[in-house]
GROMACS .gro file of C-alpha atoms in nm:
model
  291
    1UNK     CA    1 -21.838   5.086  -0.387
    2UNK     CA    2 -22.172   4.949  -0.260
    3UNK     CA    3 -22.321   4.984  -0.605
    4UNK     CA    4 -22.019   4.807  -0.756
    5UNK     CA    5 -22.054   4.517  -0.515
    6UNK     CA    6 -22.432   4.497  -0.577
    7UNK     CA    7 -22.374   4.502  -0.952
    8UNK     CA    8 -22.116   4.219  -0.955
    9UNK     CA    9 -22.252   4.024  -0.658
   10UNK     CA   10 -22.344   3.721  -0.870
   11UNK     CA   11 -22.009   3.712  -1.045
   12UNK     CA   12 -21.826   3.745  -0.713
   13UNK     CA   13 -22.020   3.457  -0.563
   14UNK     CA   14 -21.946   3.242  -0.868
   15UNK     CA   15 -21.576   3.333  -0.855
   16UNK     CA   16 -21.562   3.248  -0.484
   17UNK     CA   17 -21.740   2.919  -0.550
   18UNK     CA   18 -21.494   2.835  -0.827
   19UNK     CA   19 -21.200   2.921  -0.601
   20UNK     CA   20 -21.338   2.701  -0.322
   21UNK     CA   21 -21.403   2.425  -0.574
   22UNK     CA   22 -21.047   2.455  -0.705
   23UNK     CA   23 -20.906   2.440  -0.353
   24UNK     CA   24 -21.118   2.135  -0.275
   25UNK     CA   25 -21.010   1.969  -0.599
   26UNK     CA   26 -20.643   2.034  -0.520
   27UNK     CA   27 -20.687   1.902  -0.164
   28UNK     CA   28 -20.875   1.595  -0.289
   29UNK     CA   29 -20.616   1.529  -0.561
   30UNK     CA   30 -20.329   1.558  -0.313
   31UNK     CA   31 -20.510   1.326  -0.072
   32UNK     CA   32 -20.564   1.071  -0.349
   33UNK     CA   33 -20.198   1.099  -0.454
   34UNK     CA   34 -20.082   1.047  -0.097
   35UNK     CA   35 -20.318   0.751  -0.054
   36UNK     CA   36 -20.210   0.595  -0.384
   37UNK     CA   37 -19.843   0.655  -0.296
   38UNK     CA   38 -19.895   0.488   0.041
   39UNK     CA   39 -20.073   0.193  -0.123
   40UNK     CA   40 -19.797   0.167  -0.384
   41UNK     CA   41 -19.529   0.175  -0.112
   42UNK     CA   42 -19.706  -0.103   0.080
   43UNK     CA   43 -19.742  -0.306  -0.240
   44UNK     CA   44 -19.369  -0.265  -0.313
   45UNK     CA   45 -19.282  -0.365   0.044
   46UNK     CA   46 -19.507  -0.671   0.016
   47UNK     CA   47 -19.349  -0.760  -0.318
   48UNK     CA   48 -18.999  -0.723  -0.173
   49UNK     CA   49 -19.101  -0.929   0.128
   50UNK     CA   50 -19.241  -1.205  -0.093
   51UNK     CA   51 -18.929  -1.193  -0.310
   52UNK     CA   52 -18.705  -1.220  -0.002
   53UNK     CA   53 -18.904  -1.518   0.124
   54UNK     CA   54 -18.876  -1.675  -0.221
   55UNK     CA   55 -18.498  -1.617  -0.227
   56UNK     CA   56 -18.462  -1.764   0.121
   57UNK     CA   57 -18.671  -2.065   0.024
   58UNK     CA   58 -18.468  -2.113  -0.295
   59UNK     CA   59 -18.144  -2.088  -0.098
   60UNK     CA   60 -18.272  -2.344   0.152
   61UNK     CA   61 -18.381  -2.578  -0.130
   62UNK     CA   62 -18.039  -2.540  -0.295
   63UNK     CA   63 -17.870  -2.626   0.034
   64UNK     CA   64 -18.095  -2.928   0.079
   65UNK     CA   65 -18.013  -3.035  -0.276
   66UNK     CA   66 -17.640  -2.996  -0.210
   67UNK     CA   67 -17.675  -3.201   0.107
   68UNK     CA   68 -17.862  -3.465  -0.089
   69UNK     CA   69 -17.582  -3.475  -0.345
   70UNK     CA   70 -17.329  -3.495  -0.064
   71UNK     CA   71 -17.517  -3.785   0.090
   72UNK     CA   72 -17.529  -3.971  -0.242
   73UNK     CA   73 -17.159  -3.907  -0.308
   74UNK     CA   74 -17.070  -4.019   0.044
   75UNK     CA   75 -17.257  -4.344   0.000
   76UNK     CA   76 -17.099  -4.394  -0.342
   77UNK     CA   77 -16.749  -4.325  -0.212
   78UNK     CA   78 -16.799  -4.555   0.085
   79UNK     CA   79 -16.927  -4.834  -0.139
   80UNK     CA   80 -16.655  -4.798  -0.403
   81UNK     CA   81 -16.360  -4.740  -0.168
   82UNK     CA   82 -16.440  -4.976   0.117
   83UNK     CA   83 -16.357  -5.294  -0.076
   84UNK     CA   84 -16.021  -5.186  -0.223
   85UNK     CA   85 -15.914  -5.038   0.111
   86UNK     CA   86 -16.001  -5.364   0.285
   87UNK     CA   87 -15.804  -5.553   0.019
   88UNK     CA   88 -15.498  -5.336   0.081
   89UNK     CA   89 -15.525  -5.395   0.455
   90UNK     CA   90 -15.546  -5.773   0.396
   91UNK     CA   91 -15.238  -5.766   0.173
   92UNK     CA   92 -15.050  -5.569   0.440
   93UNK     CA   93 -15.151  -5.821   0.706
   94UNK     CA   94 -15.035  -6.100   0.477
   95UNK     CA   95 -14.700  -5.929   0.427
   96UNK     CA   96 -14.666  -5.887   0.803
   97UNK     CA   97 -14.724  -6.260   0.855
   98UNK     CA   98 -14.476  -6.337   0.578
   99UNK     CA   99 -14.224  -6.106   0.742
  100UNK     CA  100 -14.248  -6.303   1.065
  101UNK     CA  101 -14.122  -6.616   0.889
  102UNK     CA  102 -13.873  -6.441   0.661
  103UNK     CA  103 -13.653  -6.167   0.797
  104UNK     CA  104 -13.739  -5.856   0.597
  105UNK     CA  105 -13.541  -5.538   0.562
  106UNK     CA  106 -13.633  -5.301   0.852
  107UNK     CA  107 -13.719  -5.022   0.609
  108UNK     CA  108 -13.954  -5.257   0.419
  109UNK     CA  109 -14.120  -5.370   0.743
  110UNK     CA  110 -14.167  -5.008   0.852
  111UNK     CA  111 -14.314  -4.919   0.514
  112UNK     CA  112 -14.564  -5.206   0.530
  113UNK     CA  113 -14.669  -5.096   0.879
  114UNK     CA  114 -14.713  -4.735   0.759
  115UNK     CA  115 -14.922  -4.846   0.458
  116UNK     CA  116 -15.143  -5.058   0.682
  117UNK     CA  117 -15.191  -4.776   0.935
  118UNK     CA  118 -15.271  -4.513   0.671
  119UNK     CA  119 -15.509  -4.747   0.487
  120UNK     CA  120 -15.703  -4.822   0.807
  121UNK     CA  121 -15.716  -4.450   0.877
  122UNK     CA  122 -15.848  -4.383   0.525
  123UNK     CA  123 -16.120  -4.645   0.576
  124UNK     CA  124 -16.220  -4.480   0.904
  125UNK     CA  125 -16.233  -4.138   0.737
  126UNK     CA  126 -16.459  -4.274   0.462
  127UNK     CA  127 -16.701  -4.404   0.725
  128UNK     CA  128 -16.692  -4.073   0.915
  129UNK     CA  129 -16.752  -3.861   0.605
  130UNK     CA  130 -17.048  -4.080   0.519
  131UNK     CA  131 -17.193  -4.024   0.866
  132UNK     CA  132 -17.169  -3.644   0.826
  133UNK     CA  133 -17.437  -3.656   0.557
  134UNK     CA  134 -17.672  -3.817   0.807
  135UNK     CA  135 -17.816  -3.708   1.140
  136UNK     CA  136 -17.564  -3.825   1.398
  137UNK     CA  137 -17.584  -3.784   1.777
  138UNK     CA  138 -17.343  -3.550   1.957
  139UNK     CA  139 -17.013  -3.682   2.084
  140UNK     CA  140 -17.046  -3.818   2.438
  141UNK     CA  141 -16.924  -3.585   2.710
  142UNK     CA  142 -16.736  -3.883   2.853
  143UNK     CA  143 -16.527  -3.916   2.535
  144UNK     CA  144 -16.180  -3.771   2.585
  145UNK     CA  145 -15.924  -3.668   2.326
  146UNK     CA  146 -15.593  -3.484   2.319
  147UNK     CA  147 -15.648  -3.178   2.100
  148UNK     CA  148 -15.273  -3.110   2.078
  149UNK     CA  149 -15.205  -3.462   1.951
  150UNK     CA  150 -15.487  -3.429   1.694
  151UNK     CA  151 -15.335  -3.102   1.574
  152UNK     CA  152 -14.991  -3.258   1.536
  153UNK     CA  153 -15.133  -3.545   1.331
  154UNK     CA  154 -15.334  -3.305   1.115
  155UNK     CA  155 -15.025  -3.089   1.054
  156UNK     CA  156 -14.823  -3.397   0.953
  157UNK     CA  157 -15.097  -3.499   0.709
  158UNK     CA  158 -15.122  -3.140   0.581
  159UNK     CA  159 -14.749  -3.121   0.510
  160UNK     CA  160 -14.756  -3.463   0.346
  161UNK     CA  161 -15.063  -3.427   0.125
  162UNK     CA  162 -15.103  -3.051   0.060
  163UNK     CA  163 -14.860  -2.885  -0.178
  164UNK     CA  164 -14.805  -2.530  -0.054
  165UNK     CA  165 -14.530  -2.274  -0.001
  166UNK     CA  166 -14.690  -2.120   0.307
  167UNK     CA  167 -14.501  -2.099   0.635
  168UNK     CA  168 -14.675  -2.281   0.921
  169UNK     CA  169 -14.631  -2.142   1.274
  170UNK     CA  170 -14.745  -2.372   1.556
  171UNK     CA  171 -14.794  -2.271   1.919
  172UNK     CA  172 -14.970  -2.550   2.110
  173UNK     CA  173 -14.923  -2.707   2.456
  174UNK     CA  174 -14.777  -3.053   2.497
  175UNK     CA  175 -15.123  -3.183   2.583
  176UNK     CA  176 -15.475  -3.038   2.589
  177UNK     CA  177 -15.751  -3.280   2.685
  178UNK     CA  178 -16.102  -3.200   2.560
  179UNK     CA  179 -16.434  -3.382   2.535
  180UNK     CA  180 -16.422  -3.511   2.181
  181UNK     CA  181 -16.328  -3.773   1.925
  182UNK     CA  182 -15.957  -3.787   1.821
  183UNK     CA  183 -16.015  -3.870   1.456
  184UNK     CA  184 -16.286  -3.607   1.409
  185UNK     CA  185 -16.066  -3.343   1.572
  186UNK     CA  186 -15.785  -3.433   1.334
  187UNK     CA  187 -16.021  -3.406   1.034
  188UNK     CA  188 -16.147  -3.071   1.165
  189UNK     CA  189 -15.799  -2.921   1.196
  190UNK     CA  190 -15.693  -3.061   0.858
  191UNK     CA  191 -15.991  -2.899   0.685
  192UNK     CA  192 -15.925  -2.565   0.856
  193UNK     CA  193 -15.564  -2.582   0.740
  194UNK     CA  194 -15.672  -2.660   0.385
  195UNK     CA  195 -15.914  -2.367   0.379
  196UNK     CA  196 -15.642  -2.135   0.514
  197UNK     CA  197 -15.398  -2.272   0.256
  198UNK     CA  198 -15.642  -2.193  -0.025
  199UNK     CA  199 -15.680  -1.838   0.111
  200UNK     CA  200 -15.307  -1.764   0.124
  201UNK     CA  201 -15.212  -1.941  -0.199
  202UNK     CA  202 -15.195  -1.614  -0.404
  203UNK     CA  203 -14.925  -1.482  -0.167
  204UNK     CA  204 -14.672  -1.751  -0.261
  205UNK     CA  205 -14.367  -1.752  -0.032
  206UNK     CA  206 -14.514  -1.471   0.182
  207UNK     CA  207 -14.808  -1.689   0.286
  208UNK     CA  208 -14.838  -1.768   0.656
  209UNK     CA  209 -15.069  -1.982   0.868
  210UNK     CA  210 -15.061  -1.984   1.247
  211UNK     CA  211 -15.210  -2.260   1.461
  212UNK     CA  212 -15.238  -2.199   1.833
  213UNK     CA  213 -15.426  -2.336   2.132
  214UNK     CA  214 -15.521  -2.133   2.437
  215UNK     CA  215 -15.626  -2.315   2.752
  216UNK     CA  216 -15.882  -2.187   3.001
  217UNK     CA  217 -16.051  -2.334   3.305
  218UNK     CA  218 -16.358  -2.416   3.093
  219UNK     CA  219 -16.175  -2.577   2.801
  220UNK     CA  220 -15.948  -2.506   2.503
  221UNK     CA  221 -15.970  -2.267   2.210
  222UNK     CA  222 -15.815  -2.358   1.877
  223UNK     CA  223 -15.715  -2.063   1.656
  224UNK     CA  224 -15.623  -2.096   1.290
  225UNK     CA  225 -15.510  -1.764   1.142
  226UNK     CA  226 -15.391  -1.676   0.794
  227UNK     CA  227 -15.256  -1.364   0.623
  228UNK     CA  228 -15.460  -1.416   0.308
  229UNK     CA  229 -15.578  -1.125   0.089
  230UNK     CA  230 -15.831  -0.887   0.247
  231UNK     CA  231 -16.191  -1.006   0.229
  232UNK     CA  232 -16.510  -0.807   0.257
  233UNK     CA  233 -16.720  -0.809   0.571
  234UNK     CA  234 -17.000  -0.962   0.363
  235UNK     CA  235 -16.791  -1.274   0.301
  236UNK     CA  236 -16.709  -1.308   0.671
  237UNK     CA  237 -17.072  -1.256   0.768
  238UNK     CA  238 -17.183  -1.512   0.512
  239UNK     CA  239 -16.936  -1.760   0.661
  240UNK     CA  240 -17.073  -1.689   1.008
  241UNK     CA  241 -17.436  -1.730   0.904
  242UNK     CA  242 -17.396  -2.030   0.681
  243UNK     CA  243 -17.076  -2.218   0.756
  244UNK     CA  244 -17.235  -2.533   0.614
  245UNK     CA  245 -17.241  -2.374   0.267
  246UNK     CA  246 -16.919  -2.326   0.077
  247UNK     CA  247 -16.805  -1.970  -0.004
  248UNK     CA  248 -16.630  -2.098  -0.314
  249UNK     CA  249 -16.790  -2.057  -0.653
  250UNK     CA  250 -16.705  -2.413  -0.749
  251UNK     CA  251 -16.729  -2.747  -0.575
  252UNK     CA  252 -16.972  -2.874  -0.315
  253UNK     CA  253 -16.821  -2.704  -0.012
  254UNK     CA  254 -16.745  -3.044   0.140
  255UNK     CA  255 -16.468  -2.913   0.368
  256UNK     CA  256 -16.680  -2.647   0.536
  257UNK     CA  257 -16.973  -2.886   0.570
  258UNK     CA  258 -16.751  -3.134   0.752
  259UNK     CA  259 -16.620  -2.856   0.980
  260UNK     CA  260 -16.978  -2.756   1.060
  261UNK     CA  261 -17.081  -3.116   1.130
  262UNK     CA  262 -16.786  -3.183   1.364
  263UNK     CA  263 -16.840  -2.858   1.555
  264UNK     CA  264 -17.207  -2.942   1.604
  265UNK     CA  265 -17.130  -3.296   1.721
  266UNK     CA  266 -16.877  -3.165   1.974
  267UNK     CA  267 -17.111  -2.888   2.098
  268UNK     CA  268 -16.825  -2.649   2.028
  269UNK     CA  269 -16.845  -2.279   1.948
  270UNK     CA  270 -16.694  -2.119   1.639
  271UNK     CA  271 -16.604  -1.759   1.574
  272UNK     CA  272 -16.479  -1.602   1.250
  273UNK     CA  273 -16.306  -1.264   1.248
  274UNK     CA  274 -16.131  -1.040   0.998
  275UNK     CA  275 -15.770  -0.964   1.078
  276UNK     CA  276 -15.609  -0.627   1.014
  277UNK     CA  277 -15.470  -0.545   0.767
  278UNK     CA  278 -15.558  -0.878   0.605
  279UNK     CA  279 -15.642  -1.240   0.672
  280UNK     CA  280 -15.903  -1.436   0.867
  281UNK     CA  281 -15.902  -1.597   1.210
  282UNK     CA  282 -16.121  -1.900   1.283
  283UNK     CA  283 -16.155  -1.994   1.650
  284UNK     CA  284 -16.316  -2.313   1.781
  285UNK     CA  285 -16.376  -2.346   2.155
  286UNK     CA  286 -16.413  -2.693   2.306
  287UNK     CA  287 -16.522  -2.797   2.651
  288UNK     CA  288 -16.254  -2.946   2.871
  289UNK     CA  289 -16.247  -3.319   2.930
  290UNK     CA  290 -16.359  -3.268   3.290
  291UNK     CA  291 -16.632  -3.010   3.212
   0.00000   0.00000   0.00000
């Protein structure tokens, strides 16, 4: 055995050296692979991070562009509609004066009064919508409005102007005073009703919308619920994170932008929840008039 080892000593040393070299090469190769894999993973994470920042920036730019378009449209609408609305109001006032000298039919007099009232309201809405595209201060805490009365007016307008088969269930107190602006509250409720109506439209005669107000010591909570088709949690979350952007694939999302603007001006809180088995509930909590 000793002679065999002495005879092949050189070969054995070379074989051992080759084995050690192979082991070192494998270890070094694995280390390089791990290092390159780690570098590649970091590069991919950095790329994804840059892409996410780019997407967020693009989304923000798109929103700013939409707001710019909304501002331009608001100014255009205000400019184009203000004059004819004022003309209609003047004609109504002239008819009222004429009616004082000539006894008109009561129905005609009532119709003239209704046209005048609705035209003045339309002019006020045009001015308000224009202000939503601008930076407006919050509603004064001293301003007081009856939320129940605003809801009733919004429901009347909804039934008059929105063609729908949905059944409307209303559960509100006789009066609910909050810190707010009456006209803006009416516009808010009307837009929530329109959004709910769009959601339940596919259901036809089975469509339902419920409007309710719950009073607490701190204020009032307005709930608008619908039984529209089931929506994904992603849609609800997107509505929560970006109410100022429309979830519709068409249009400018004007209704939701107005809702967002009014809620901000009233320092109110909004909550959107999925209902089981279907539908969405939108809750807006206002401070009480004495808060």
